[in-house]
Coordinates of C-alpha atoms and ligand atoms in Angstrom, one line a residue:
M229 CA -10.2 21.6 11.5
T230 CA -13.2 19.3 11.1
Y231 CA -15.5 18.6 8.1
E232 CA -18.4 16.4 7.2
I233 CA -19.1 14.5 4.0
K234 CA -22.6 13.8 2.7
N235 CA -23.7 11.7 -0.2
F236 CA -26.8 12.6 -2.3
K237 CA -29.0 9.7 -3.4
D238 CA -27.6 9.9 -6.9
G239 CA -24.1 9.3 -5.6
Q240 CA -22.9 12.9 -5.6
V241 CA -20.5 13.8 -2.8
T242 CA -20.5 17.1 -1.0
A243 CA -18.4 18.5 1.9
K244 CA -19.0 21.0 4.6
I245 CA -16.3 22.7 6.8
I246 CA -17.5 22.6 10.4
E247 CA -14.5 24.2 12.1
S248 CA -11.6 26.1 10.4
G249 CA -7.8 25.8 10.9
D250 CA -5.0 23.8 9.2
L251 CA -6.4 21.2 6.9
H252 CA -5.3 17.5 7.3
I253 CA -7.3 14.9 5.4
K254 CA -6.5 11.3 6.2
I255 CA -8.2 8.9 3.9
R256 CA -7.7 5.5 2.2
G257 CA -7.9 7.0 -1.3
N258 CA -8.6 3.6 -2.7
S259 CA -11.6 4.6 -4.7
Y260 CA -12.6 7.3 -7.2
E261 CA -15.2 8.4 -4.7
D262 CA -12.5 9.0 -2.1
L263 CA -10.7 11.3 -4.6
F264 CA -13.9 13.3 -5.1
R265 CA -14.4 13.5 -1.3
I266 CA -10.9 14.9 -1.0
A267 CA -11.6 17.4 -3.8
S268 CA -14.9 18.5 -2.2
I269 CA -13.3 19.1 1.2
K270 CA -10.3 21.0 -0.3
E271 CA -12.6 23.2 -2.4
A272 CA -14.8 24.1 0.6
W273 CA -11.7 24.8 2.7
D274 CA -10.0 26.9 0.0
N275 CA -13.2 29.0 -0.3
E276 CA -13.0 29.8 3.4
N277 CA -9.3 30.4 3.5
T278 CA -8.4 32.4 0.4
T279 CA -6.7 35.2 2.4
N280 CA -5.2 33.2 5.3
K281 CA -1.7 32.2 4.0
K282 CA -0.5 30.9 7.4
L283 CA -2.7 27.8 7.4
T284 CA -1.4 24.6 5.8
T285 CA -3.0 21.8 3.9
T286 CA -1.9 18.2 4.2
L287 CA -3.3 15.1 2.5
T288 CA -2.5 11.6 3.7
I289 CA -3.4 8.8 1.4
Y290 CA -3.0 5.2 2.8
C291 CA -3.7 3.2 -0.3
L292 CA -3.8 5.2 -3.5
I293 CA -6.1 3.8 -6.2
G294 CA -4.2 3.0 -9.5
Q295 CA -0.7 2.9 -8.0
R296 CA 0.1 -0.3 -9.9
S297 CA -0.8 1.4 -13.2
D298 CA 2.4 3.4 -13.2
R299 CA 2.9 3.1 -17.0
R300 CA 0.9 2.7 -20.1
F301 CA 0.7 -1.0 -20.3
N302 CA -0.3 -1.2 -24.0
D303 CA -0.8 1.2 -26.9
L304 CA -4.4 2.5 -27.1
E305 CA -4.8 2.1 -23.3
S306 CA -5.1 4.8 -20.7
F307 CA -2.2 5.6 -18.3
D308 CA -4.4 5.6 -15.2
L309 CA -2.0 6.7 -12.5
K310 CA -1.2 9.8 -14.6
I311 CA -4.9 10.7 -14.7
I312 CA -5.3 10.1 -10.9
T313 CA -2.2 12.1 -9.9
S314 CA -3.1 14.9 -12.3
F315 CA -6.4 15.2 -10.5
I316 CA -4.7 15.3 -7.1
N317 CA -2.3 18.0 -8.3
T318 CA -5.2 20.2 -9.3
M319 CA -6.1 20.4 -5.6
N320 CA -2.8 22.1 -4.7
F321 CA -2.1 20.6 -1.2
D322 CA 1.1 21.9 0.5
R323 CA 2.0 18.3 1.3
V324 CA 0.8 14.9 0.1
E325 CA 1.8 11.8 2.1
I326 CA 1.5 8.4 0.5
L327 CA 1.9 5.2 2.5
H328 CA 4.3 2.7 0.7
P329 CA 3.5 3.4 -2.9
H330 CA 4.0 0.6 -5.4
S331 CA 6.8 2.5 -7.2
S332 CA 8.5 5.8 -7.1
I333 CA 6.5 6.9 -10.2
T334 CA 3.6 7.9 -7.8
L335 CA 5.9 10.2 -5.8
A336 CA 7.4 11.7 -9.1
L337 CA 3.9 12.4 -10.4
I338 CA 2.4 14.0 -7.3
N339 CA 3.5 17.6 -6.4
N340 CA 4.9 18.1 -2.8
S341 CA 4.7 14.4 -2.1
K342 CA 6.4 12.3 0.5
E343 CA 6.4 8.6 1.2
L344 CA 5.2 7.2 4.5
K345 CA 7.4 4.1 5.1
N346 CA 6.2 0.6 5.9
Y347 CA 9.2 0.0 8.3
E348 CA 7.4 0.1 11.6
Y349 CA 4.8 -2.5 10.5
V350 CA 7.4 -4.9 9.1
K351 CA 9.4 -4.5 12.3
K352 CA 6.4 -5.5 14.4
A353 CA 5.8 -8.6 12.2
Y354 CA 9.5 -9.4 12.4
S355 CA 9.5 -9.3 16.2
D356 CA 6.2 -11.2 16.4
I357 CA 7.5 -14.1 14.3
G358 CA 10.9 -14.2 16.1
Y359 CA 13.5 -12.7 13.8
P360 CA 12.9 -14.5 10.4
V361 CA 14.9 -14.1 7.2
L362 CA 13.3 -11.5 5.0
V363 CA 12.5 -12.5 1.5
S364 CA 11.9 -10.0 -1.3
P365 CA 9.7 -11.5 -4.0
D366 CA 10.8 -9.6 -7.1
A367 CA 13.1 -6.9 -8.4
G368 CA 10.5 -4.2 -7.6
A369 CA 10.4 -5.1 -3.9
Y370 CA 14.2 -5.7 -3.5
K371 CA 15.3 -2.1 -2.8
T372 CA 12.7 -1.4 -0.1
T373 CA 13.1 -4.8 1.6
H374 CA 16.9 -4.4 1.5
E375 CA 16.6 -1.0 3.3
I376 CA 14.4 -2.6 6.0
A377 CA 16.8 -5.6 6.4
E378 CA 19.7 -3.2 6.9
K379 CA 17.8 -1.3 9.6
L380 CA 16.7 -4.5 11.4
H381 CA 20.1 -6.2 10.9
A382 CA 18.1 -9.0 9.4
D383 CA 19.2 -11.6 6.8
L384 CA 17.8 -11.0 3.3
V385 CA 17.1 -13.6 0.6
P386 CA 16.2 -12.1 -2.7
S387 CA 14.0 -14.1 -5.1
N388 CA 13.0 -13.4 -8.6
K389 CA 10.1 -14.3 -10.8
V390 CA 10.4 -14.6 -14.5
R391 CA 7.9 -16.0 -16.9
I392 CA 9.1 -18.7 -19.3
N393 CA 6.5 -19.4 -22.0
G394 CA 3.9 -17.7 -19.7
V395 CA 4.7 -20.0 -16.8
P396 CA 6.1 -18.2 -13.6
V397 CA 9.5 -19.6 -12.6
I398 CA 10.8 -18.6 -9.2
S399 CA 14.5 -18.5 -8.3
I400 CA 15.5 -18.1 -4.7
Q401 CA 19.0 -16.7 -4.2
G402 CA 20.0 -17.9 -0.8
D403 CA 19.7 -20.7 1.8
V404 CA 16.3 -20.9 3.6
K405 CA 16.7 -24.5 5.0
D406 CA 15.2 -24.8 8.5
K407 CA 14.6 -21.0 8.6
K408 CA 11.6 -18.9 9.3
C409 CA 10.9 -16.7 6.3
L410 CA 9.0 -13.4 6.0
I411 CA 8.1 -12.4 2.5
V412 CA 7.8 -8.5 2.3
D413 CA 6.0 -6.7 -0.5
D414 CA 3.7 -3.7 -1.1
L415 CA 0.4 -5.3 -2.0
A416 CA -1.5 -8.5 -2.4
D417 CA -4.2 -8.5 -5.1
G418 CA -5.1 -12.2 -5.3
G419 CA -1.9 -13.2 -3.6
R420 CA -0.8 -16.0 -6.0
T421 CA 2.7 -14.5 -6.4
F422 CA 3.2 -15.2 -2.7
K423 CA 1.6 -18.6 -2.8
F424 CA 4.0 -19.8 -5.5
L425 CA 7.0 -18.3 -3.7
A426 CA 5.9 -19.8 -0.4
E427 CA 5.6 -23.2 -2.0
E428 CA 9.1 -22.9 -3.4
L429 CA 10.5 -21.7 -0.1
K430 CA 9.0 -24.8 1.6
K431 CA 10.4 -27.1 -1.1
Q432 CA 13.8 -25.7 -0.3
G433 CA 13.3 -26.6 3.3
A434 CA 12.0 -23.4 5.0
E435 CA 10.6 -24.2 8.4
S436 CA 7.7 -21.7 8.1
V437 CA 6.7 -18.9 5.7
F438 CA 5.0 -15.6 6.7
L439 CA 3.8 -12.8 4.5
Y440 CA 3.8 -9.0 5.1
V441 CA 2.1 -6.7 2.6
T442 CA 1.1 -3.1 3.3
H443 CA -2.0 -3.0 1.1
A444 CA -4.1 -6.1 1.7
Q445 CA -6.7 -6.7 -1.0
F446 CA -6.8 -10.5 -1.0
N447 CA -9.6 -10.5 -3.5
Y448 CA -10.0 -14.3 -3.5
G449 CA -9.9 -14.9 0.2
F450 CA -7.3 -16.9 2.1
A451 CA -8.1 -20.6 1.4
E452 CA -5.4 -21.2 -1.2
L453 CA -2.8 -19.2 0.7
K454 CA -3.3 -21.1 3.9
E455 CA -1.8 -24.2 2.1
S456 CA 1.7 -22.7 2.0
I457 CA 1.7 -19.4 4.1
D458 CA 1.5 -19.8 7.8
H459 CA 0.3 -16.3 8.7
V460 CA -0.4 -13.0 7.0
Y461 CA 0.6 -9.5 8.4
C462 CA -0.7 -6.3 6.8
T463 CA -2.1 -2.9 7.5
N464 CA -5.7 -1.8 7.2
S465 CA -4.8 0.7 4.4
Y466 CA -7.1 -1.0 1.9
K467 CA -9.8 -2.6 4.1
N468 CA -10.5 -4.1 7.5
I469 CA -10.1 -7.8 7.7
D470 CA -11.6 -9.9 10.5
D471 CA -9.8 -13.3 10.3
D472 CA -7.5 -15.1 12.8
Y473 CA -5.1 -15.9 9.9
V474 CA -4.4 -12.2 9.5
T475 CA -2.7 -9.7 11.9
Q476 CA -3.7 -6.2 10.8
Y477 CA -1.9 -3.0 11.9
K478 CA -4.2 -0.1 12.1
V479 CA -3.2 3.0 10.0
I480 CA -6.6 4.5 9.7
D481 CA -9.8 4.6 11.8
A482 CA -12.4 3.2 9.4
Ligands
PRP632 O1 -1.5 -10.6 -5.3 P1 -0.9 -10.9 -6.7 O2 -2.0 -10.9 -7.8 O3 0.0 -12.1 -6.8 O4 0.0 -9.6 -7.0 C1 0.9 -9.1 -6.2 C2 2.1 -8.6 -6.9 O5 1.6 -7.6 -7.8 C3 2.3 -6.3 -7.6 O6 3.3 -6.2 -8.5 P2 3.1 -6.0 -10.1 O7 3.0 -7.3 -10.8 O8 1.9 -5.1 -10.3 O9 4.4 -5.3 -10.4 P3 5.0 -4.6 -11.7 O10 5.1 -3.2 -11.4 O11 6.3 -5.3 -11.8 O12 4.1 -4.9 -12.8 C4 2.8 -6.4 -6.2 O13 4.0 -5.6 -6.0 C5 3.1 -7.9 -6.0 O14 4.4 -8.2 -6.3

């Protein structure tokens, strides 16, 4: 099944089904415009296929917008992931695949959802570096990084970040002296969490520090990170990056 998307000059999005069949939309999903693209395609497809119950509809989202906003942060503020997932649910897909969501709340809020794991990308980085120790940067990342470490038979050093009087304090729970370390997490916004952690790992004698994140925003570039992180591994779920400092695994043609 194929479709095309057009944008009107005022920003309106419209979809046209070119060829019918099972529907499988593969999209970053990292903008509100992408969500409306999905809705337009699905609406056009539904209109063509109201009577054909044998066809299936699948949505694959590589970097869901709002996945970090998995709770109402403050009174009087909107719960954005709830709004986004409610909108996706109105489209009634048979299956919705989400690549490495920030937390399980995303999967709980989306009907018929399934996680696409980050394992194969971490494995590639792990082999490329030469079997480093995995480092989970916070409590949120511990569970998924622990699962990966078990599968790879890799050592895992958990670390934790707490704020004392607003200042981040990092505690590393293991020995990293003379070791190669690979920090594994879901996303980098600015990347400062990892810069501080890498500095601490190097203070404790780490030979080198690498970073893997599935969703690579890096909104402030790489200059600061280069001071303490040797190389970055990520997917292109959020955007394409053209920089020798970054190895990007392609999940979407874009
Ligand atoms: O690039 P940075 O700006 O340093 O941010 C990256 C961190 O932010 C995200 O966690 P977040 O703080 O949103 O997790 P939470 O659910 O614990 O609030 C993400 O999982 C990273 O750990």
